[in-house]
Amino acid sequence: MNDQLSSFHALRTDEGRALLDEVRGTAPADELAVATRLRRTHPVELVSAALGQARLRQRAAAKFGAEDAERMFFTPNGVEQSTRTSVAAYRAERMRALGVTSVADLCCGIGGDALALARAGVRVLAVDRDPLTAAVARANAEALGLDDLIEVREADVTEVDTAGYDAVFVDPARRGGRGRIFDPEAYSPPLSWAVAAARTAPRAALKIAPGIPHEAVPAEAEAEWISDAGDVKEAVLWFGTGAPGGVRATLLPGPRTLEGRGLPDPAVRPVGRYLYEPDGAAIRAHLVAEVAEAVDGGLLDETIAYITSDTLRPTPYATAYEITDQLPFNLKKLKALLRERQVGTLTVKKRGSAVEPEELRRKVKPQGPHSATVFLTRVAGAPTMLIGRPAA
Ligand SMILES: C[S@@+](CC[C@H](N)C(=O)[O-])C[C@H]1O[C@@H](n2cnc3c(N)ncnc32)[C@H](O)[C@@H]1O
């Protein structure tokens, strides 16, 4: 057994559990003092393993919520690569709605997706080839009382028989030794393997990076981009949903789903009273036309995903701003205008501009009691600054 695995098992003994309770919530600044004290009565390796685990739990709270994270176990890679509960629960509910009651979770990591599936009542075979990761997934199933629904298997997914499961879920590793991997064929296992595995099951979902080019989506898949609180988290290729070629953007919390209708690109038109900034999931899903139609809008520039409209129409798929000024890109003019309006809090947004927001803020030195938003963008090709505020 390797050192990491034996340290992990030690954490699950009575002594390990007691230590974990004792170091819960230790602030980084106090770690040294706590470690020194505990090493007097406990083995050095166990104390460092407990402090390391406490640190990972604190980091994982953002994804899993503090209550679950405090009971779960993590590895550094496992925290990074796991699916946050909000997204995993949404996908699990969608699986349920498709009639799925059992899933082979191929590449389960520390169990982010498997746990959410089990909580939705789905039986899961969770597979990971890394011995420590598989042990952690097993411990998490037990910690959350879901081990009757989750079977964890330490194996290479390419050698697992998934016959008999209603669906296959694959979340390939997308990080190599040198960081994030962008080429889907460099994923482990490669996307082409995951697609082939998806084709063998009645239904399937493959989690991939949101930057995947649309051309790489197989014709029979439905592609979904998911954001949570405005941040795009992932893309999912669904198989067997009855919507081949479909495209959707789902916003969490909600969920609110915008379905693609294959609308042509919206026309470019002059700057109107409102600017709409579409949610990143709608942009990645190429559904800006669907959002523009919903707000009776057009584009500021044919290459940029800002929508302009004279109508204020609330939509979950975009944030509306009321535009007060339009200037050609010119920092002196912007500085003068902000001084005149006594703007001290400046939010900088940009699309199609190379200017760094921090650099701009440093140069214009906003001062005063008011706030404003400046959009650095192009209007019909010309570098432009639009000034406004969130629409009421
Ligand atoms: C992105 S993580 C999965 C995260 C998981 N969905 C979660 O929410 O916690 C990918 C995992 O795939 C595993 N993996 C990569 N290639 C594998 C293979 N051929 N067989 C089994 N597991 C593999 C890695 O060990 C890693 O834990």
PDB file of N, CA and C in Angstrom, residues 179-254:
ATOM      1  N   GLY A 179      -1.003  20.956 -16.339  1.00  0.00           N
ATOM      2  CA  GLY A 179      -2.201  21.796 -16.230  1.00  0.00           C
ATOM      3  C   GLY A 179      -3.330  21.307 -17.109  1.00  0.00           C
ATOM      4  N   ARG A 180      -4.236  22.217 -17.411  1.00  0.00           N
ATOM      5  CA  ARG A 180      -5.440  21.849 -18.143  1.00  0.00           C
ATOM      6  C   ARG A 180      -5.138  21.355 -19.545  1.00  0.00           C
ATOM      7  N   ILE A 181      -5.937  20.386 -19.987  1.00  0.00           N
ATOM      8  CA  ILE A 181      -5.759  19.841 -21.331  1.00  0.00           C
ATOM      9  C   ILE A 181      -6.887  20.382 -22.206  1.00  0.00           C
ATOM     10  N   PHE A 182      -6.553  20.926 -23.361  1.00  0.00           N
ATOM     11  CA  PHE A 182      -7.587  21.504 -24.224  1.00  0.00           C
ATOM     12  C   PHE A 182      -8.019  20.555 -25.340  1.00  0.00           C
ATOM     13  N   ASP A 183      -7.105  19.663 -25.762  1.00  0.00           N
ATOM     14  CA  ASP A 183      -7.453  18.753 -26.849  1.00  0.00           C
ATOM     15  C   ASP A 183      -8.262  17.582 -26.288  1.00  0.00           C
ATOM     16  N   PRO A 184      -9.531  17.420 -26.703  1.00  0.00           N
ATOM     17  CA  PRO A 184     -10.367  16.357 -26.134  1.00  0.00           C
ATOM     18  C   PRO A 184      -9.788  14.952 -26.331  1.00  0.00           C
ATOM     19  N   GLU A 185      -8.905  14.808 -27.330  1.00  0.00           N
ATOM     20  CA  GLU A 185      -8.293  13.489 -27.521  1.00  0.00           C
ATOM     21  C   GLU A 185      -7.160  13.251 -26.527  1.00  0.00           C
ATOM     22  N   ALA A 186      -6.757  14.310 -25.816  1.00  0.00           N
ATOM     23  CA  ALA A 186      -5.716  14.157 -24.791  1.00  0.00           C
ATOM     24  C   ALA A 186      -6.340  13.939 -23.412  1.00  0.00           C
ATOM     25  N   TYR A 187      -7.687  13.958 -23.326  1.00  0.00           N
ATOM     26  CA  TYR A 187      -8.349  13.633 -22.056  1.00  0.00           C
ATOM     27  C   TYR A 187      -8.014  12.180 -21.692  1.00  0.00           C
ATOM     28  N   SER A 188      -8.168  11.837 -20.416  1.00  0.00           N
ATOM     29  CA  SER A 188      -8.021  10.435 -20.021  1.00  0.00           C
ATOM     30  C   SER A 188      -9.333   9.940 -19.412  1.00  0.00           C
ATOM     31  N   PRO A 189     -10.022   9.020 -20.074  1.00  0.00           N
ATOM     32  CA  PRO A 189      -9.791   8.493 -21.421  1.00  0.00           C
ATOM     33  C   PRO A 189     -10.171   9.536 -22.476  1.00  0.00           C
ATOM     34  N   PRO A 190      -9.676   9.368 -23.724  1.00  0.00           N
ATOM     35  CA  PRO A 190      -9.952  10.349 -24.776  1.00  0.00           C
ATOM     36  C   PRO A 190     -11.460  10.462 -25.072  1.00  0.00           C
ATOM     37  N   LEU A 191     -11.860  11.635 -25.583  1.00  0.00           N
ATOM     38  CA  LEU A 191     -13.287  11.860 -25.870  1.00  0.00           C
ATOM     39  C   LEU A 191     -13.836  10.800 -26.830  1.00  0.00           C
ATOM     40  N   SER A 192     -13.021  10.391 -27.815  1.00  0.00           N
ATOM     41  CA  SER A 192     -13.538   9.405 -28.781  1.00  0.00           C
ATOM     42  C   SER A 192     -13.894   8.098 -28.065  1.00  0.00           C
ATOM     43  N   TRP A 193     -13.115   7.733 -27.019  1.00  0.00           N
ATOM     44  CA  TRP A 193     -13.452   6.524 -26.257  1.00  0.00           C
ATOM     45  C   TRP A 193     -14.779   6.747 -25.513  1.00  0.00           C
ATOM     46  N   ALA A 194     -14.927   7.928 -24.914  1.00  0.00           N
ATOM     47  CA  ALA A 194     -16.144   8.215 -24.143  1.00  0.00           C
ATOM     48  C   ALA A 194     -17.375   8.200 -25.053  1.00  0.00           C
ATOM     49  N   VAL A 195     -17.223   8.738 -26.269  1.00  0.00           N
ATOM     50  CA  VAL A 195     -18.355   8.748 -27.214  1.00  0.00           C
ATOM     51  C   VAL A 195     -18.720   7.306 -27.589  1.00  0.00           C
ATOM     52  N   ALA A 196     -17.703   6.487 -27.825  1.00  0.00           N
ATOM     53  CA  ALA A 196     -17.972   5.082 -28.167  1.00  0.00           C
ATOM     54  C   ALA A 196     -18.676   4.389 -26.996  1.00  0.00           C
ATOM     55  N   ALA A 197     -18.250   4.680 -25.765  1.00  0.00           N
ATOM     56  CA  ALA A 197     -18.893   4.076 -24.590  1.00  0.00           C
ATOM     57  C   ALA A 197     -20.339   4.558 -24.483  1.00  0.00           C
ATOM     58  N   ALA A 198     -20.559   5.843 -24.788  1.00  0.00           N
ATOM     59  CA  ALA A 198     -21.913   6.412 -24.719  1.00  0.00           C
ATOM     60  C   ALA A 198     -22.839   5.686 -25.688  1.00  0.00           C
ATOM     61  N   ARG A 199     -22.298   5.325 -26.846  1.00  0.00           N
ATOM     62  CA  ARG A 199     -23.128   4.690 -27.880  1.00  0.00           C
ATOM     63  C   ARG A 199     -23.560   3.282 -27.493  1.00  0.00           C
ATOM     64  N   THR A 200     -22.884   2.687 -26.510  1.00  0.00           N
ATOM     65  CA  THR A 200     -23.242   1.321 -26.130  1.00  0.00           C
ATOM     66  C   THR A 200     -24.397   1.282 -25.125  1.00  0.00           C
ATOM     67  N   ALA A 201     -24.739   2.447 -24.539  1.00  0.00           N
ATOM     68  CA  ALA A 201     -25.752   2.462 -23.467  1.00  0.00           C
ATOM     69  C   ALA A 201     -27.045   3.099 -23.968  1.00  0.00           C
ATOM     70  N   PRO A 202     -28.178   2.763 -23.329  1.00  0.00           N
ATOM     71  CA  PRO A 202     -29.438   3.387 -23.752  1.00  0.00           C
ATOM     72  C   PRO A 202     -29.369   4.917 -23.660  1.00  0.00           C
ATOM     73  N   ARG A 203     -28.730   5.412 -22.597  1.00  0.00           N
ATOM     74  CA  ARG A 203     -28.560   6.865 -22.454  1.00  0.00           C
ATOM     75  C   ARG A 203     -27.155   7.136 -21.930  1.00  0.00           C
ATOM     76  N   ALA A 204     -26.676   8.348 -22.172  1.00  0.00           N
ATOM     77  CA  ALA A 204     -25.339   8.686 -21.663  1.00  0.00           C
ATOM     78  C   ALA A 204     -25.186  10.183 -21.530  1.00  0.00           C
ATOM     79  N   ALA A 205     -24.261  10.553 -20.664  1.00  0.00           N
ATOM     80  CA  ALA A 205     -23.882  11.962 -20.539  1.00  0.00           C
ATOM     81  C   ALA A 205     -22.367  12.016 -20.394  1.00  0.00           C
ATOM     82  N   LEU A 206     -21.724  12.896 -21.164  1.00  0.00           N
ATOM     83  CA  LEU A 206     -20.277  13.073 -21.075  1.00  0.00           C
ATOM     84  C   LEU A 206     -20.008  14.503 -20.667  1.00  0.00           C
ATOM     85  N   LYS A 207     -19.255  14.665 -19.583  1.00  0.00           N
ATOM     86  CA  LYS A 207     -18.910  16.019 -19.135  1.00  0.00           C
ATOM     87  C   LYS A 207     -17.622  16.445 -19.826  1.00  0.00           C
ATOM     88  N   ILE A 208     -17.655  17.618 -20.461  1.00  0.00           N
ATOM     89  CA  ILE A 208     -16.461  18.080 -21.163  1.00  0.00           C
ATOM     90  C   ILE A 208     -16.231  19.563 -20.882  1.00  0.00           C
ATOM     91  N   ALA A 209     -15.093  20.065 -21.360  1.00  0.00           N
ATOM     92  CA  ALA A 209     -14.767  21.473 -21.119  1.00  0.00           C
ATOM     93  C   ALA A 209     -15.710  22.356 -21.932  1.00  0.00           C
ATOM     94  N   PRO A 210     -16.145  23.491 -21.359  1.00  0.00           N
ATOM     95  CA  PRO A 210     -17.103  24.344 -22.068  1.00  0.00           C
ATOM     96  C   PRO A 210     -16.557  24.949 -23.358  1.00  0.00           C
ATOM     97  N   GLY A 211     -15.223  24.931 -23.511  1.00  0.00           N
ATOM     98  CA  GLY A 211     -14.641  25.513 -24.723  1.00  0.00           C
ATOM     99  C   GLY A 211     -14.651  24.578 -25.918  1.00  0.00           C
ATOM    100  N   ILE A 212     -15.281  23.414 -25.790  1.00  0.00           N
ATOM    101  CA  ILE A 212     -15.264  22.456 -26.900  1.00  0.00           C
ATOM    102  C   ILE A 212     -15.859  23.095 -28.167  1.00  0.00           C
ATOM    103  N   PRO A 213     -15.168  22.971 -29.314  1.00  0.00           N
ATOM    104  CA  PRO A 213     -15.752  23.546 -30.530  1.00  0.00           C
ATOM    105  C   PRO A 213     -17.029  22.801 -30.913  1.00  0.00           C
ATOM    106  N   HIS A 214     -18.027  23.528 -31.409  1.00  0.00           N
ATOM    107  CA  HIS A 214     -19.292  22.881 -31.761  1.00  0.00           C
ATOM    108  C   HIS A 214     -19.113  21.786 -32.810  1.00  0.00           C
ATOM    109  N   GLU A 215     -18.097  21.946 -33.662  1.00  0.00           N
ATOM    110  CA  GLU A 215     -17.869  20.930 -34.709  1.00  0.00           C
ATOM    111  C   GLU A 215     -17.478  19.592 -34.101  1.00  0.00           C
ATOM    112  N   ALA A 216     -16.964  19.614 -32.853  1.00  0.00           N
ATOM    113  CA  ALA A 216     -16.508  18.358 -32.245  1.00  0.00           C
ATOM    114  C   ALA A 216     -17.659  17.577 -31.600  1.00  0.00           C
ATOM    115  N   VAL A 217     -18.869  18.170 -31.599  1.00  0.00           N
ATOM    116  CA  VAL A 217     -20.010  17.483 -30.982  1.00  0.00           C
ATOM    117  C   VAL A 217     -20.570  16.456 -31.972  1.00  0.00           C
ATOM    118  N   PRO A 218     -20.643  15.174 -31.593  1.00  0.00           N
ATOM    119  CA  PRO A 218     -21.190  14.177 -32.519  1.00  0.00           C
ATOM    120  C   PRO A 218     -22.639  14.502 -32.901  1.00  0.00           C
ATOM    121  N   ALA A 219     -23.002  14.178 -34.144  1.00  0.00           N
ATOM    122  CA  ALA A 219     -24.311  14.581 -34.664  1.00  0.00           C
ATOM    123  C   ALA A 219     -25.469  14.054 -33.825  1.00  0.00           C
ATOM    124  N   GLU A 220     -25.307  12.860 -33.221  1.00  0.00           N
ATOM    125  CA  GLU A 220     -26.448  12.297 -32.492  1.00  0.00           C
ATOM    126  C   GLU A 220     -26.552  12.805 -31.057  1.00  0.00           C
ATOM    127  N   ALA A 221     -25.592  13.653 -30.640  1.00  0.00           N
ATOM    128  CA  ALA A 221     -25.611  14.140 -29.252  1.00  0.00           C
ATOM    129  C   ALA A 221     -26.389  15.440 -29.144  1.00  0.00           C
ATOM    130  N   GLU A 222     -26.903  15.665 -27.936  1.00  0.00           N
ATOM    131  CA  GLU A 222     -27.483  16.963 -27.598  1.00  0.00           C
ATOM    132  C   GLU A 222     -26.438  17.659 -26.711  1.00  0.00           C
ATOM    133  N   ALA A 223     -26.097  18.893 -27.050  1.00  0.00           N
ATOM    134  CA  ALA A 223     -25.041  19.576 -26.279  1.00  0.00           C
ATOM    135  C   ALA A 223     -25.660  20.608 -25.349  1.00  0.00           C
ATOM    136  N   GLU A 224     -25.214  20.590 -24.106  1.00  0.00           N
ATOM    137  CA  GLU A 224     -25.757  21.508 -23.106  1.00  0.00           C
ATOM    138  C   GLU A 224     -24.605  22.222 -22.403  1.00  0.00           C
ATOM    139  N   TRP A 225     -24.710  23.534 -22.304  1.00  0.00           N
ATOM    140  CA  TRP A 225     -23.728  24.314 -21.549  1.00  0.00           C
ATOM    141  C   TRP A 225     -24.394  24.748 -20.250  1.00  0.00           C
ATOM    142  N   ILE A 226     -23.665  24.583 -19.148  1.00  0.00           N
ATOM    143  CA  ILE A 226     -24.250  24.860 -17.832  1.00  0.00           C
ATOM    144  C   ILE A 226     -23.447  25.937 -17.109  1.00  0.00           C
ATOM    145  N   SER A 227     -24.171  26.936 -16.601  1.00  0.00           N
ATOM    146  CA  SER A 227     -23.495  27.945 -15.769  1.00  0.00           C
ATOM    147  C   SER A 227     -24.135  27.935 -14.382  1.00  0.00           C
ATOM    148  N   ASP A 228     -23.347  28.356 -13.406  1.00  0.00           N
ATOM    149  CA  ASP A 228     -23.872  28.464 -12.047  1.00  0.00           C
ATOM    150  C   ASP A 228     -23.513  29.856 -11.544  1.00  0.00           C
ATOM    151  N   ALA A 229     -24.512  30.606 -11.148  1.00  0.00           N
ATOM    152  CA  ALA A 229     -24.320  31.993 -10.696  1.00  0.00           C
ATOM    153  C   ALA A 229     -23.521  32.789 -11.737  1.00  0.00           C
ATOM    154  N   GLY A 230     -23.797  32.533 -13.009  1.00  0.00           N
ATOM    155  CA  GLY A 230     -23.173  33.317 -14.072  1.00  0.00           C
ATOM    156  C   GLY A 230     -21.839  32.784 -14.565  1.00  0.00           C
ATOM    157  N   ASP A 231     -21.251  31.816 -13.879  1.00  0.00           N
ATOM    158  CA  ASP A 231     -19.970  31.250 -14.333  1.00  0.00           C
ATOM    159  C   ASP A 231     -20.225  29.966 -15.112  1.00  0.00           C
ATOM    160  N   VAL A 232     -19.674  29.885 -16.310  1.00  0.00           N
ATOM    161  CA  VAL A 232     -19.869  28.666 -17.098  1.00  0.00           C
ATOM    162  C   VAL A 232     -19.023  27.559 -16.489  1.00  0.00           C
ATOM    163  N   LYS A 233     -19.651  26.449 -16.151  1.00  0.00           N
ATOM    164  CA  LYS A 233     -18.943  25.377 -15.456  1.00  0.00           C
ATOM    165  C   LYS A 233     -18.537  24.242 -16.376  1.00  0.00           C
ATOM    166  N   GLU A 234     -19.392  23.886 -17.310  1.00  0.00           N
ATOM    167  CA  GLU A 234     -19.080  22.711 -18.125  1.00  0.00           C
ATOM    168  C   GLU A 234     -20.009  22.637 -19.329  1.00  0.00           C
ATOM    169  N   ALA A 235     -19.642  21.734 -20.238  1.00  0.00           N
ATOM    170  CA  ALA A 235     -20.574  21.343 -21.297  1.00  0.00           C
ATOM    171  C   ALA A 235     -20.853  19.861 -21.088  1.00  0.00           C
ATOM    172  N   VAL A 236     -22.035  19.424 -21.473  1.00  0.00           N
ATOM    173  CA  VAL A 236     -22.397  18.010 -21.368  1.00  0.00           C
ATOM    174  C   VAL A 236     -22.888  17.546 -22.724  1.00  0.00           C
ATOM    175  N   LEU A 237     -22.397  16.406 -23.158  1.00  0.00           N
ATOM    176  CA  LEU A 237     -22.946  15.794 -24.368  1.00  0.00           C
ATOM    177  C   LEU A 237     -23.899  14.702 -23.906  1.00  0.00           C
ATOM    178  N   TRP A 238     -25.167  14.866 -24.254  1.00  0.00           N
ATOM    179  CA  TRP A 238     -26.185  13.880 -23.864  1.00  0.00           C
ATOM    180  C   TRP A 238     -26.492  12.967 -25.045  1.00  0.00           C
ATOM    181  N   PHE A 239     -26.662  11.708 -24.756  1.00  0.00           N
ATOM    182  CA  PHE A 239     -27.048  10.732 -25.781  1.00  0.00           C
ATOM    183  C   PHE A 239     -28.341  10.066 -25.311  1.00  0.00           C
ATOM    184  N   GLY A 240     -29.264   9.863 -26.244  1.00  0.00           N
ATOM    185  CA  GLY A 240     -30.492   9.149 -25.881  1.00  0.00           C
ATOM    186  C   GLY A 240     -31.544  10.033 -25.231  1.00  0.00           C
ATOM    187  N   THR A 241     -31.440  11.376 -25.417  1.00  0.00           N
ATOM    188  CA  THR A 241     -32.461  12.260 -24.839  1.00  0.00           C
ATOM    189  C   THR A 241     -33.581  12.529 -25.836  1.00  0.00           C
ATOM    190  N   GLY A 242     -33.430  12.001 -27.054  1.00  0.00           N
ATOM    191  CA  GLY A 242     -34.457  12.230 -28.078  1.00  0.00           C
ATOM    192  C   GLY A 242     -34.311  13.592 -28.739  1.00  0.00           C
ATOM    193  N   ALA A 243     -33.155  14.232 -28.568  1.00  0.00           N
ATOM    194  CA  ALA A 243     -32.954  15.553 -29.184  1.00  0.00           C
ATOM    195  C   ALA A 243     -31.604  15.609 -29.881  1.00  0.00           C
ATOM    196  N   PRO A 244     -31.361  14.695 -30.873  1.00  0.00           N
ATOM    197  CA  PRO A 244     -30.055  14.719 -31.537  1.00  0.00           C
ATOM    198  C   PRO A 244     -29.825  16.072 -32.197  1.00  0.00           C
ATOM    199  N   GLY A 245     -28.591  16.579 -32.087  1.00  0.00           N
ATOM    200  CA  GLY A 245     -28.272  17.874 -32.703  1.00  0.00           C
ATOM    201  C   GLY A 245     -28.769  19.057 -31.884  1.00  0.00           C
ATOM    202  N   GLY A 246     -29.474  18.778 -30.778  1.00  0.00           N
ATOM    203  CA  GLY A 246     -30.029  19.863 -29.966  1.00  0.00           C
ATOM    204  C   GLY A 246     -28.937  20.619 -29.232  1.00  0.00           C
ATOM    205  N   VAL A 247     -29.226  21.876 -28.943  1.00  0.00           N
ATOM    206  CA  VAL A 247     -28.295  22.725 -28.194  1.00  0.00           C
ATOM    207  C   VAL A 247     -29.101  23.433 -27.120  1.00  0.00           C
ATOM    208  N   ARG A 248     -28.588  23.476 -25.909  1.00  0.00           N
ATOM    209  CA  ARG A 248     -29.288  24.185 -24.836  1.00  0.00           C
ATOM    210  C   ARG A 248     -28.310  24.836 -23.880  1.00  0.00           C
ATOM    211  N   ALA A 249     -28.793  25.856 -23.221  1.00  0.00           N
ATOM    212  CA  ALA A 249     -28.003  26.530 -22.185  1.00  0.00           C
ATOM    213  C   ALA A 249     -28.820  26.460 -20.913  1.00  0.00           C
ATOM    214  N   THR A 250     -28.208  25.962 -19.844  1.00  0.00           N
ATOM    215  CA  THR A 250     -28.925  25.864 -18.577  1.00  0.00           C
ATOM    216  C   THR A 250     -28.230  26.712 -17.527  1.00  0.00           C
ATOM    217  N   LEU A 251     -29.041  27.528 -16.860  1.00  0.00           N
ATOM    218  CA  LEU A 251     -28.520  28.418 -15.840  1.00  0.00           C
ATOM    219  C   LEU A 251     -28.962  27.926 -14.471  1.00  0.00           C
ATOM    220  N   LEU A 252     -27.974  27.836 -13.576  1.00  0.00           N
ATOM    221  CA  LEU A 252     -28.257  27.479 -12.186  1.00  0.00           C
ATOM    222  C   LEU A 252     -27.938  28.701 -11.327  1.00  0.00           C
ATOM    223  N   PRO A 253     -28.551  28.863 -10.146  1.00  0.00           N
ATOM    224  CA  PRO A 253     -29.650  28.034  -9.671  1.00  0.00           C
ATOM    225  C   PRO A 253     -30.889  28.234 -10.533  1.00  0.00           C
ATOM    226  N   GLY A 254     -31.769  27.350 -10.435  1.00  0.00           N
ATOM    227  CA  GLY A 254     -32.986  27.343 -11.262  1.00  0.00           C
ATOM    228  C   GLY A 254     -33.585  25.959 -11.214  1.00  0.00           C
TER     229      GLY A 254
END
